[in-house]
Short mmCIF file of C-alpha atoms and ligand atoms in Angstrom, two decimals:
data_model
loop_
_atom_site.label_atom_id
_atom_site.label_comp_id
_atom_site.label_asym_id
_atom_site.label_seq_id
_atom_site.Cartn_x
_atom_site.Cartn_y
_atom_site.Cartn_z
CA MET A 1 0.00 0.00 0.00
CA ASN A 2 1.22 3.42 -0.84
CA GLY A 3 -0.97 6.22 0.38
CA ASP A 4 1.20 8.83 -1.29
CA ILE A 5 0.39 7.71 -4.80
CA ARG A 6 -1.92 10.18 -6.47
CA VAL A 7 -3.27 9.80 -9.98
CA ARG A 8 -5.77 11.84 -11.88
CA PHE A 9 -8.27 11.73 -14.70
CA ALA A 10 -8.24 15.12 -16.38
CA PRO A 11 -10.90 15.31 -19.09
CA SER A 12 -11.73 18.39 -21.12
CA PRO A 13 -15.48 18.95 -21.20
CA THR A 14 -15.92 18.92 -24.95
CA GLY A 15 -19.12 16.92 -25.16
CA TYR A 16 -19.34 13.30 -24.22
CA LEU A 17 -17.16 10.70 -22.47
CA HIS A 18 -15.25 8.78 -25.14
CA VAL A 19 -14.60 5.09 -24.47
CA GLY A 20 -10.89 5.88 -24.71
CA SER A 21 -11.30 8.39 -21.90
CA LEU A 22 -13.22 5.84 -19.89
CA ARG A 23 -10.26 3.52 -20.25
CA THR A 24 -7.90 6.26 -19.04
CA ALA A 25 -10.17 6.95 -16.08
CA LEU A 26 -10.49 3.25 -15.31
CA TYR A 27 -6.76 2.49 -15.37
CA ASN A 28 -6.07 5.44 -13.11
CA TYR A 29 -8.84 4.30 -10.79
CA LEU A 30 -7.62 0.70 -10.75
CA TYR A 31 -4.08 1.73 -10.06
CA ALA A 32 -5.10 4.04 -7.22
CA ARG A 33 -7.32 1.41 -5.63
CA LYS A 34 -4.70 -1.29 -6.09
CA VAL A 35 -1.97 0.60 -4.30
CA GLY A 36 -4.21 2.38 -1.82
CA GLY A 37 -3.53 5.77 -3.39
CA LYS A 38 -5.86 8.59 -4.39
CA PHE A 39 -7.82 9.04 -7.61
CA ILE A 40 -8.47 12.65 -8.52
CA LEU A 41 -10.86 14.10 -11.07
CA ARG A 42 -9.79 17.41 -12.56
CA ILE A 43 -11.83 19.24 -15.17
CA GLU A 44 -9.58 20.83 -17.79
CA ASP A 45 -11.92 23.51 -19.04
CA THR A 46 -9.64 26.34 -20.04
CA ASP A 47 -10.23 26.03 -23.77
CA ARG A 48 -13.32 28.18 -23.95
CA THR A 49 -13.69 27.63 -27.71
CA ARG A 50 -14.14 23.88 -27.25
CA PHE A 51 -16.34 24.06 -24.18
CA VAL A 52 -19.71 22.37 -24.62
CA GLU A 53 -22.55 23.39 -22.33
CA GLY A 54 -23.74 20.58 -20.07
CA SER A 55 -20.79 18.32 -20.70
CA VAL A 56 -19.38 18.54 -17.16
CA GLU A 57 -22.72 17.46 -15.71
CA ASN A 58 -22.89 14.72 -18.29
CA LEU A 59 -19.38 13.57 -17.47
CA LEU A 60 -20.01 13.44 -13.73
CA LYS A 61 -23.24 11.56 -14.29
CA THR A 62 -21.61 9.05 -16.61
CA LEU A 63 -18.74 8.36 -14.21
CA LYS A 64 -21.28 7.83 -11.46
CA ASN A 65 -23.42 5.53 -13.60
CA ILE A 66 -20.37 3.51 -14.46
CA GLY A 67 -19.33 3.28 -10.83
CA LEU A 68 -15.94 4.97 -10.88
CA GLU A 69 -15.77 6.92 -7.67
CA TYR A 70 -13.09 9.54 -7.25
CA ASP A 71 -11.53 10.70 -3.99
CA GLU A 72 -11.13 14.35 -4.84
CA GLY A 73 -12.75 16.43 -7.54
CA PRO A 74 -15.88 18.43 -8.36
CA GLU A 75 -18.47 18.13 -5.61
CA LYS A 76 -15.86 16.34 -3.50
CA GLU A 77 -13.48 19.09 -2.57
CA GLY A 78 -10.16 18.00 -1.13
CA GLU A 79 -7.02 19.74 -0.03
CA TYR A 80 -5.90 20.62 -3.52
CA GLY A 81 -8.96 22.22 -5.11
CA PRO A 82 -10.58 23.84 -6.87
CA TYR A 83 -10.70 20.99 -9.35
CA PHE A 84 -12.01 23.07 -12.25
CA GLN A 85 -9.13 24.70 -14.09
CA SER A 86 -11.36 27.63 -15.04
CA GLU A 87 -11.40 28.49 -11.31
CA ARG A 88 -7.61 28.48 -11.09
CA THR A 89 -6.70 31.03 -13.76
CA GLU A 90 -4.96 33.40 -11.33
CA LEU A 91 -2.52 30.62 -10.49
CA TYR A 92 -1.56 29.98 -14.08
CA LYS A 93 -1.04 33.66 -14.66
CA LYS A 94 1.29 33.82 -11.69
CA TYR A 95 3.35 30.91 -12.98
CA ALA A 96 3.44 32.30 -16.52
CA ASP A 97 4.77 35.59 -15.13
CA GLU A 98 7.37 33.65 -13.19
CA LEU A 99 8.57 32.04 -16.42
CA ILE A 100 8.79 35.43 -18.13
CA ASN A 101 10.83 36.78 -15.23
CA LYS A 102 13.11 33.78 -15.41
CA GLY A 103 13.65 34.47 -19.11
CA VAL A 104 12.36 31.05 -20.18
CA ALA A 105 9.14 32.32 -21.69
CA TYR A 106 8.38 35.32 -23.88
CA HIS A 107 5.60 37.53 -25.19
CA CYS A 108 4.65 36.82 -28.78
CA PHE A 109 2.69 39.42 -30.73
CA CYS A 110 2.46 37.57 -34.04
CA THR A 111 -0.98 37.84 -35.58
CA LYS A 112 -3.05 34.94 -36.76
CA GLU A 113 -2.49 36.05 -40.38
CA LYS A 114 1.25 36.03 -39.89
CA LEU A 115 1.19 32.59 -38.28
CA ASP A 116 -1.05 31.18 -41.02
CA LYS A 117 1.31 32.51 -43.69
CA MET A 118 4.33 31.08 -41.84
CA ARG A 119 2.66 27.72 -41.66
CA LYS A 120 1.73 27.66 -45.33
CA GLU A 121 5.26 28.55 -46.39
CA GLN A 122 6.79 25.87 -44.17
CA ILE A 123 4.45 23.24 -45.56
CA ALA A 124 5.26 24.38 -49.11
CA ASN A 125 8.98 24.01 -48.29
CA LYS A 126 8.30 20.54 -46.86
CA GLU A 127 9.29 21.67 -43.37
CA ASP A 128 7.40 20.72 -40.21
CA PRO A 129 5.17 23.67 -39.34
CA LYS A 130 6.49 25.43 -36.27
CA TYR A 131 6.66 28.92 -34.83
CA ASP A 132 9.77 30.61 -36.27
CA GLY A 133 10.67 32.32 -33.02
CA SER A 134 10.57 35.89 -34.37
CA CYS A 135 9.31 37.39 -31.11
CA ARG A 136 12.12 35.73 -29.13
CA LYS A 137 14.31 38.51 -30.44
CA LEU A 138 12.23 41.40 -29.15
CA THR A 139 13.94 43.54 -26.55
CA GLU A 140 12.33 44.26 -23.20
CA SER A 141 11.49 47.83 -24.21
CA GLU A 142 9.99 46.72 -27.53
CA VAL A 143 7.79 44.29 -25.63
CA GLN A 144 6.68 46.96 -23.12
CA GLU A 145 5.88 49.37 -25.91
CA LYS A 146 3.69 46.85 -27.74
CA ILE A 147 1.87 45.98 -24.55
CA LYS A 148 1.31 49.68 -23.86
CA LYS A 149 -0.10 50.12 -27.35
CA GLY A 150 -2.60 47.40 -26.49
CA GLU A 151 -1.29 44.82 -28.96
CA SER A 152 -2.67 41.40 -28.29
CA TYR A 153 -0.14 38.76 -27.25
CA VAL A 154 0.39 35.21 -26.10
CA ILE A 155 3.14 33.83 -23.87
CA ARG A 156 5.35 31.17 -25.38
CA LEU A 157 7.83 28.78 -23.86
CA LYS A 158 11.43 29.19 -24.97
CA ILE A 159 12.28 25.65 -26.02
CA PRO A 160 16.03 24.93 -26.32
CA LEU A 161 17.24 25.37 -29.89
CA GLU A 162 19.63 22.45 -29.88
CA GLY A 163 20.14 19.03 -28.40
CA GLU A 164 17.55 16.50 -27.42
CA ILE A 165 15.51 15.29 -24.50
CA THR A 166 15.28 11.72 -23.24
CA PHE A 167 12.69 10.53 -20.81
CA TYR A 168 11.28 7.30 -19.45
CA ASP A 169 7.74 6.26 -20.15
CA LEU A 170 6.68 3.34 -17.94
CA LEU A 171 5.47 1.48 -21.01
CA ARG A 172 8.09 2.37 -23.57
CA GLU A 173 11.10 2.84 -21.37
CA LYS A 174 13.40 5.27 -23.14
CA VAL A 175 11.94 7.94 -25.46
CA THR A 176 14.04 10.63 -27.16
CA PHE A 177 12.92 13.78 -28.99
CA PRO A 178 15.30 16.28 -30.61
CA TRP A 179 14.45 19.79 -29.39
CA ASN A 180 14.19 21.13 -32.92
CA MET A 181 11.06 19.02 -33.33
CA VAL A 182 9.42 20.81 -30.43
CA ASP A 183 7.51 24.04 -30.94
CA ASP A 184 7.76 27.14 -28.74
CA GLN A 185 4.52 26.16 -27.06
CA VAL A 186 1.94 28.83 -26.29
CA LEU A 187 1.40 28.77 -22.52
CA MET A 188 -1.01 31.67 -22.08
CA LYS A 189 -3.47 32.64 -24.79
CA SER A 190 -4.50 36.17 -25.68
CA ASP A 191 -7.81 35.67 -23.83
CA GLY A 192 -5.86 35.31 -20.57
CA TYR A 193 -6.55 31.61 -20.29
CA PRO A 194 -3.68 29.14 -20.08
CA THR A 195 -3.26 26.41 -22.65
CA TYR A 196 -3.63 22.80 -21.64
CA HIS A 197 0.15 22.40 -21.38
CA LEU A 198 0.76 25.05 -18.74
CA ALA A 199 -2.36 24.34 -16.70
CA ASN A 200 -1.78 20.61 -16.79
CA VAL A 201 1.79 20.80 -15.54
CA VAL A 202 1.05 23.40 -12.88
CA ASP A 203 -1.87 21.38 -11.58
CA ASP A 204 -0.16 18.02 -11.66
CA HIS A 205 2.56 19.62 -9.56
CA LEU A 206 0.27 21.47 -7.15
CA MET A 207 -2.04 18.50 -6.78
CA LYS A 208 0.97 16.29 -6.00
CA ILE A 209 0.25 13.86 -8.83
CA THR A 210 2.77 11.05 -8.76
CA HIS A 211 1.76 9.12 -11.89
CA VAL A 212 0.34 10.47 -15.12
CA ILE A 213 -1.53 7.74 -16.98
CA ARG A 214 -3.14 8.96 -20.20
CA GLY A 215 -3.57 8.33 -23.92
CA GLU A 216 -0.68 7.96 -26.34
CA GLU A 217 -1.75 11.11 -28.18
CA TRP A 218 -0.10 13.09 -25.39
CA LEU A 219 3.30 11.43 -25.70
CA SER A 220 4.64 14.09 -28.05
CA SER A 221 3.71 16.79 -25.51
CA VAL A 222 5.94 15.27 -22.85
CA PRO A 223 9.10 17.17 -23.90
CA LYS A 224 7.34 20.52 -23.40
CA HIS A 225 5.93 19.37 -20.10
CA LEU A 226 9.25 18.07 -18.84
CA TYR A 227 10.89 21.29 -19.90
CA LEU A 228 8.37 23.16 -17.78
CA TYR A 229 9.13 20.92 -14.81
CA ARG A 230 12.82 21.59 -15.37
CA VAL A 231 12.52 25.39 -15.49
CA PHE A 232 10.22 25.46 -12.46
CA ASN A 233 12.61 23.14 -10.71
CA TRP A 234 9.84 20.68 -9.89
CA LYS A 235 10.03 16.91 -9.78
CA PRO A 236 8.01 15.46 -12.69
CA PRO A 237 5.56 12.62 -12.13
CA LYS A 238 6.11 9.18 -13.63
CA MET A 239 4.35 8.83 -16.94
CA LEU A 240 2.61 6.09 -18.82
CA HIS A 241 0.99 6.62 -22.20
CA LEU A 242 -1.70 4.12 -23.10
CA PRO A 243 -1.80 2.57 -26.57
CA LEU A 244 -4.32 3.84 -29.09
CA LEU A 245 -7.78 2.36 -29.44
CA LEU A 246 -8.30 1.07 -32.96
CA ASN A 247 -11.12 0.11 -35.28
CA PRO A 248 -10.97 -3.47 -36.60
CA ASP A 249 -9.29 -2.08 -39.76
CA LYS A 250 -6.56 -0.70 -37.45
CA SER A 251 -7.51 2.94 -38.07
CA LYS A 252 -7.87 5.16 -34.99
CA LEU A 253 -11.20 4.60 -33.23
CA SER A 254 -13.49 7.38 -34.30
CA LYS A 255 -17.08 8.42 -34.09
CA ARG A 256 -17.56 7.90 -37.81
CA GLN A 257 -17.38 4.13 -37.59
CA GLY A 258 -19.83 3.71 -34.74
CA ASP A 259 -20.50 4.58 -31.16
CA VAL A 260 -17.68 5.88 -29.02
CA ALA A 261 -19.63 7.77 -26.35
CA VAL A 262 -19.99 5.88 -23.11
CA GLU A 263 -23.41 7.44 -22.51
CA ASP A 264 -24.64 6.09 -25.86
CA PHE A 265 -23.55 2.61 -24.86
CA LEU A 266 -25.31 2.98 -21.51
CA ASN A 267 -28.46 4.23 -23.20
CA LYS A 268 -28.50 1.24 -25.49
CA GLY A 269 -28.42 -1.02 -22.50
CA TYR A 270 -24.78 -1.98 -22.27
CA LEU A 271 -24.36 -2.57 -18.56
CA PRO A 272 -21.79 -0.69 -16.48
CA GLU A 273 -20.38 -4.09 -15.45
CA THR A 274 -19.79 -4.92 -19.11
CA LEU A 275 -18.28 -1.58 -20.05
CA ILE A 276 -15.85 -1.72 -17.13
CA ASN A 277 -14.83 -5.29 -17.88
CA PHE A 278 -14.57 -4.75 -21.63
CA VAL A 279 -12.67 -1.48 -21.45
CA ALA A 280 -10.28 -2.91 -18.85
CA LEU A 281 -9.18 -5.48 -21.42
CA LEU A 282 -8.53 -2.85 -24.09
CA GLY A 283 -4.83 -2.51 -23.59
CA TRP A 284 -4.33 -4.49 -20.40
CA HIS A 285 -4.17 -8.27 -19.96
CA PRO A 286 -4.65 -10.34 -16.83
CA LYS A 287 -2.40 -13.24 -15.91
CA GLY A 288 -4.32 -16.23 -17.35
CA ASP A 289 -6.78 -16.18 -20.21
CA ARG A 290 -9.73 -15.35 -18.04
CA GLU A 291 -11.91 -12.58 -19.50
CA LEU A 292 -14.69 -11.90 -17.04
CA PHE A 293 -13.94 -9.61 -14.10
CA THR A 294 -15.92 -7.46 -11.74
CA LEU A 295 -14.52 -4.06 -10.81
CA THR A 296 -13.34 -5.42 -7.46
CA GLU A 297 -11.62 -8.33 -9.17
CA LEU A 298 -9.96 -5.95 -11.59
CA VAL A 299 -8.56 -3.93 -8.71
CA LYS A 300 -7.04 -7.11 -7.35
CA GLU A 301 -5.56 -8.19 -10.69
CA PHE A 302 -4.50 -4.84 -12.07
CA SER A 303 -0.88 -4.00 -12.59
CA LEU A 304 0.73 -1.31 -14.74
CA LYS A 305 3.21 -3.93 -15.91
CA ARG A 306 0.46 -5.77 -17.73
CA ILE A 307 -0.50 -2.86 -19.96
CA ASN A 308 0.14 -3.70 -23.61
CA LYS A 309 2.30 -1.67 -25.93
CA ALA A 310 0.35 -2.38 -29.10
CA GLY A 311 -2.86 -0.58 -30.02
CA ALA A 312 -6.05 -2.26 -28.84
CA VAL A 313 -8.80 -3.15 -31.29
CA PHE A 314 -12.29 -2.23 -30.20
CA ASP A 315 -14.22 -5.36 -31.05
CA ILE A 316 -17.95 -4.72 -30.90
CA GLU A 317 -18.69 -8.45 -31.30
CA LYS A 318 -16.79 -9.14 -28.12
CA LEU A 319 -18.58 -6.29 -26.36
CA ASN A 320 -21.93 -7.79 -27.40
CA TRP A 321 -20.87 -11.24 -26.26
CA MET A 322 -19.79 -9.93 -22.90
CA ASN A 323 -22.91 -7.84 -22.41
CA ALA A 324 -25.12 -10.79 -23.31
CA HIS A 325 -23.23 -12.77 -20.69
CA TYR A 326 -23.83 -10.17 -17.99
CA ILE A 327 -27.48 -9.68 -18.95
CA ARG A 328 -27.96 -13.43 -18.54
CA HIS A 329 -25.95 -13.90 -15.37
CA LEU A 330 -26.35 -10.85 -13.17
CA LYS A 331 -29.16 -10.89 -10.60
CA LEU A 332 -32.58 -11.06 -12.23
CA ASP A 333 -33.93 -8.19 -10.13
CA TYR A 334 -31.12 -5.96 -11.31
CA ILE A 335 -31.86 -6.71 -14.96
CA ILE A 336 -35.57 -6.25 -14.29
CA ASN A 337 -34.91 -2.79 -12.90
CA ARG A 338 -32.52 -1.72 -15.61
CA SER A 339 -34.95 -2.85 -18.31
CA ARG A 340 -37.88 -0.85 -16.99
CA THR A 341 -37.02 2.35 -18.83
CA TYR A 342 -37.10 0.63 -22.23
CA PHE A 343 -40.62 -0.65 -21.63
CA GLU A 344 -41.72 2.75 -20.39
CA GLN A 345 -40.24 4.42 -23.45
CA ALA A 346 -42.04 1.94 -25.67
CA GLY A 347 -45.29 2.63 -23.82
CA LEU A 348 -45.70 -1.00 -22.72
CA ASP A 349 -47.60 -1.74 -19.54
CA ILE A 350 -45.41 -3.58 -17.05
CA SER A 351 -47.57 -3.02 -13.98
CA ASP A 352 -48.15 -6.78 -13.64
CA ASP A 353 -44.95 -7.63 -11.74
CA LYS A 354 -45.29 -11.37 -12.18
CA LYS A 355 -45.77 -11.14 -15.91
CA TYR A 356 -42.95 -8.59 -16.29
CA LYS A 357 -40.58 -10.84 -14.37
CA LYS A 358 -41.42 -13.77 -16.62
CA ILE A 359 -40.87 -11.63 -19.71
CA ILE A 360 -37.42 -10.56 -18.55
CA THR A 361 -36.52 -14.12 -17.60
CA PHE A 362 -37.41 -15.11 -21.14
CA ALA A 363 -36.00 -12.13 -23.03
CA ARG A 364 -32.70 -11.75 -21.23
CA GLU A 365 -31.57 -15.01 -22.77
CA ARG A 366 -32.05 -13.51 -26.20
CA VAL A 367 -30.47 -10.05 -26.22
CA SER A 368 -27.00 -8.62 -26.26
CA HIS A 369 -28.06 -5.11 -25.19
CA LEU A 370 -31.08 -4.17 -23.14
CA ASP A 371 -32.74 -1.85 -25.66
CA ASP A 372 -33.30 -4.95 -27.76
CA ILE A 373 -35.38 -6.47 -25.00
CA ILE A 374 -38.42 -4.69 -26.40
CA ARG A 375 -38.15 -6.50 -29.72
CA GLN A 376 -37.98 -9.76 -27.81
CA SER A 377 -40.99 -8.93 -25.65
CA MET A 378 -43.41 -7.05 -27.93
CA MET A 379 -45.39 -10.17 -28.68
CA PHE A 380 -46.47 -10.50 -25.09
CA PHE A 381 -48.29 -7.18 -25.16
CA GLY A 382 -51.47 -5.97 -26.83
CA ASP A 383 -53.05 -7.51 -29.92
CA LEU A 384 -51.06 -9.38 -32.51
CA GLU A 385 -51.24 -8.43 -36.14
CA PHE A 386 -51.47 -11.03 -38.84
CA SER A 387 -50.77 -11.05 -42.56
CA GLU A 388 -53.07 -12.48 -45.21
CA GLU A 389 -50.85 -15.52 -45.36
CA ASP A 390 -51.12 -16.03 -41.58
CA LYS A 391 -54.88 -15.83 -41.88
CA ARG A 392 -54.86 -18.43 -44.64
CA LEU A 393 -53.02 -20.77 -42.29
CA PHE A 394 -55.50 -20.06 -39.50
CA SER A 395 -58.49 -20.80 -41.70
CA GLN A 396 -57.32 -24.32 -42.47
CA LYS A 397 -59.48 -26.99 -40.92
CA THR A 398 -56.66 -28.49 -38.89
CA SER A 399 -55.75 -25.09 -37.40
CA GLN A 400 -59.35 -24.38 -36.40
CA LYS A 401 -59.53 -27.77 -34.73
CA ILE A 402 -56.42 -27.06 -32.72
CA PHE A 403 -57.69 -23.65 -31.59
CA LEU A 404 -61.09 -24.95 -30.49
CA TYR A 405 -59.47 -27.83 -28.66
CA TRP A 406 -57.08 -25.52 -26.81
CA ILE A 407 -59.72 -22.94 -25.94
CA ARG A 408 -61.84 -25.66 -24.45
CA GLU A 409 -59.02 -27.29 -22.53
CA LEU A 410 -57.38 -24.12 -21.26
CA ASN A 411 -60.71 -22.88 -19.96
CA ASN A 412 -60.90 -25.86 -17.64
CA LYS A 413 -58.72 -24.12 -15.07
CA ASN A 414 -56.95 -20.85 -14.40
CA GLU A 415 -53.43 -21.82 -13.45
CA TRP A 416 -51.32 -23.98 -15.73
CA SER A 417 -47.85 -25.24 -14.95
CA ASP A 418 -45.27 -25.70 -17.70
CA GLU A 419 -45.54 -29.42 -17.29
CA GLU A 420 -49.31 -29.39 -17.68
CA ILE A 421 -49.02 -27.34 -20.86
CA ASN A 422 -46.39 -29.70 -22.20
CA ASN A 423 -48.71 -32.60 -21.49
CA LEU A 424 -51.53 -30.80 -23.21
CA VAL A 425 -49.36 -30.28 -26.25
CA LYS A 426 -48.72 -33.99 -26.46
CA LYS A 427 -52.26 -35.03 -25.72
CA SER A 428 -53.86 -32.62 -28.18
CA SER A 429 -51.48 -33.49 -30.97
CA GLU A 430 -52.25 -37.19 -30.49
CA GLU A 431 -55.98 -36.86 -30.08
CA LEU A 432 -56.36 -34.52 -33.04
CA GLU A 433 -53.84 -36.52 -35.05
CA ILE A 434 -52.13 -33.36 -36.19
CA LYS A 435 -48.38 -33.38 -35.93
CA GLY A 436 -45.18 -31.40 -36.50
CA LYS A 437 -45.47 -28.19 -38.52
CA ASP A 438 -49.20 -28.55 -39.02
CA PHE A 439 -49.64 -28.55 -35.29
CA TYR A 440 -47.00 -26.12 -34.01
CA PHE A 441 -47.03 -23.42 -36.67
CA PRO A 442 -50.66 -22.31 -36.34
CA LEU A 443 -50.69 -22.70 -32.55
CA ARG A 444 -47.53 -20.72 -32.00
CA LEU A 445 -48.47 -18.12 -34.57
CA ALA A 446 -51.84 -17.56 -32.93
CA LEU A 447 -50.36 -17.22 -29.46
CA PHE A 448 -47.05 -15.57 -30.19
CA GLY A 449 -47.32 -13.88 -33.59
CA SER A 450 -44.61 -16.03 -35.12
CA SER A 451 -44.57 -19.66 -36.15
CA HIS A 452 -41.06 -20.03 -34.78
CA GLY A 453 -40.14 -19.31 -31.21
CA PRO A 454 -40.09 -20.72 -27.72
CA ASP A 455 -42.05 -23.65 -26.36
CA ILE A 456 -45.81 -23.28 -26.11
CA SER A 457 -45.50 -23.71 -22.35
CA ILE A 458 -43.18 -20.70 -22.12
CA ILE A 459 -45.50 -18.56 -24.22
CA ILE A 460 -48.60 -19.45 -22.23
CA GLY A 461 -46.63 -19.17 -18.99
CA ILE A 462 -45.97 -15.53 -19.79
CA LEU A 463 -49.32 -14.64 -21.37
CA GLY A 464 -51.41 -16.32 -18.71
CA LYS A 465 -54.44 -18.42 -19.47
CA ASP A 466 -56.88 -15.57 -20.16
CA THR A 467 -54.73 -13.82 -22.74
CA ALA A 468 -53.86 -17.13 -24.35
CA VAL A 469 -57.52 -18.00 -24.71
CA SER A 470 -58.45 -14.61 -26.08
CA ARG A 471 -55.63 -14.77 -28.62
CA LEU A 472 -56.83 -18.17 -29.78
CA LYS A 473 -60.40 -16.90 -30.02
CA ASN A 474 -59.22 -14.11 -32.27
CA CYS A 475 -58.04 -16.71 -34.72
CA ILE A 476 -61.34 -18.59 -34.94
CA ASN A 477 -62.82 -17.99 -38.36
CA PRO A 478 -60.47 -15.18 -39.40
CA GLU A 479 -61.78 -12.82 -42.11
N1 LIG B 501 -7.35 17.44 -20.76
C1 LIG B 501 -6.64 16.41 -21.44
C2 LIG B 501 -7.62 15.55 -22.21
O1 LIG B 501 -8.68 15.98 -22.44
C3 LIG B 501 -5.86 15.61 -20.42
C4 LIG B 501 -4.63 14.94 -20.90
C5 LIG B 501 -3.81 14.49 -19.71
O2 LIG B 501 -4.26 13.58 -19.03
O3 LIG B 501 -2.78 15.08 -19.47
O4 LIG B 501 -7.38 14.47 -22.62
#
């Protein structure tokens, strides 16, 4: 146990929670719980142009629905708050000024037009686009004059012009970047807000973060961050950059190819248990070849050493398989409760608890996400609709005989056990001398709306005797 270990999930509220972000959050959570450290949630909301109204609320709700509890963060103030970067802007300003005073950052007055032109020219010359450093050369008095004139400016970091930087990523070991590949990063924007890079480093330091675990897309930012740690004279945290999430064709997982928002998965009836289990295996592998884990079991098994280097393919078939497993095996009452909203949305009456329970018992064996439970249950509600062809089948003599026989027999008593229905199936088929398709197709179609499907005893068990009889009556002499 190491109570000093502090990790964080630091999402930017730009809309929804991406499954990749859920994985980042989960691995941080698992690591913190495993070692007895702290898991912090920090909202990185300083990019006002990308801010989406309602996304923080949505994010907090989704994390809660998924079951990832944080120790410090919004609505759970700890020693190191506030946990919204937009409430910490004074701090970033102070640190940016400190960098200016130290001579490791500078004011840059270049206009957007100038920067666009610079970029275009560099691309045309087949150079990597990068700030050319013109404002590095401004003297102190030139800078003061421009500020006095009210010229708009940003603050940039003075990246070394030569040499290289080597650092250790827990997954990759040694990583080296030449400094000339690194841009003079903007730290403070002209609107007075910090960029991600400054705010992130300042906060990781002030919040005493010991391990940064995040997506691989941030690996190339590490040199800038480490340079900031160096000039502030702060100890950097350990870092681990998680492999990319990929589509089956190995392209980067994107919204275009399907769902990526955790809330969309939840709405479709993917269970939190499934999402946690599935996402845990995207880039991490347990010791054996076991695949099913609860969150508590994951905490026990988790180790940073078992994170994979290669990108992880998001396999929707596997997700469906796993969800179907959980829908079938978690407590029936839990599935009953989670399914309620789909029936309500579909306007189906589930006030008969006994019937509803039977429906879920039946339907949960047949779905891989809960929103599909409606399709598997529709036939137990309301009146069935039949095609002309169905009606032709009903009007056959043998079908009418079966219906009359069953109406008569079923009416003999109110409660029927599965076994009694099964016996009736046998008895009626023998007595009427109607067998196989000729027997089952019309009977099942009349009761269930489809000639294929579950046993007659299951159908009647759910419908109850009265509904079964009235459905059969509807099929007597069809027009
Ligand atoms: N705010 C960044 C994001 O949205 C956080 C990256 C990091 O963890 O440093 O992904």
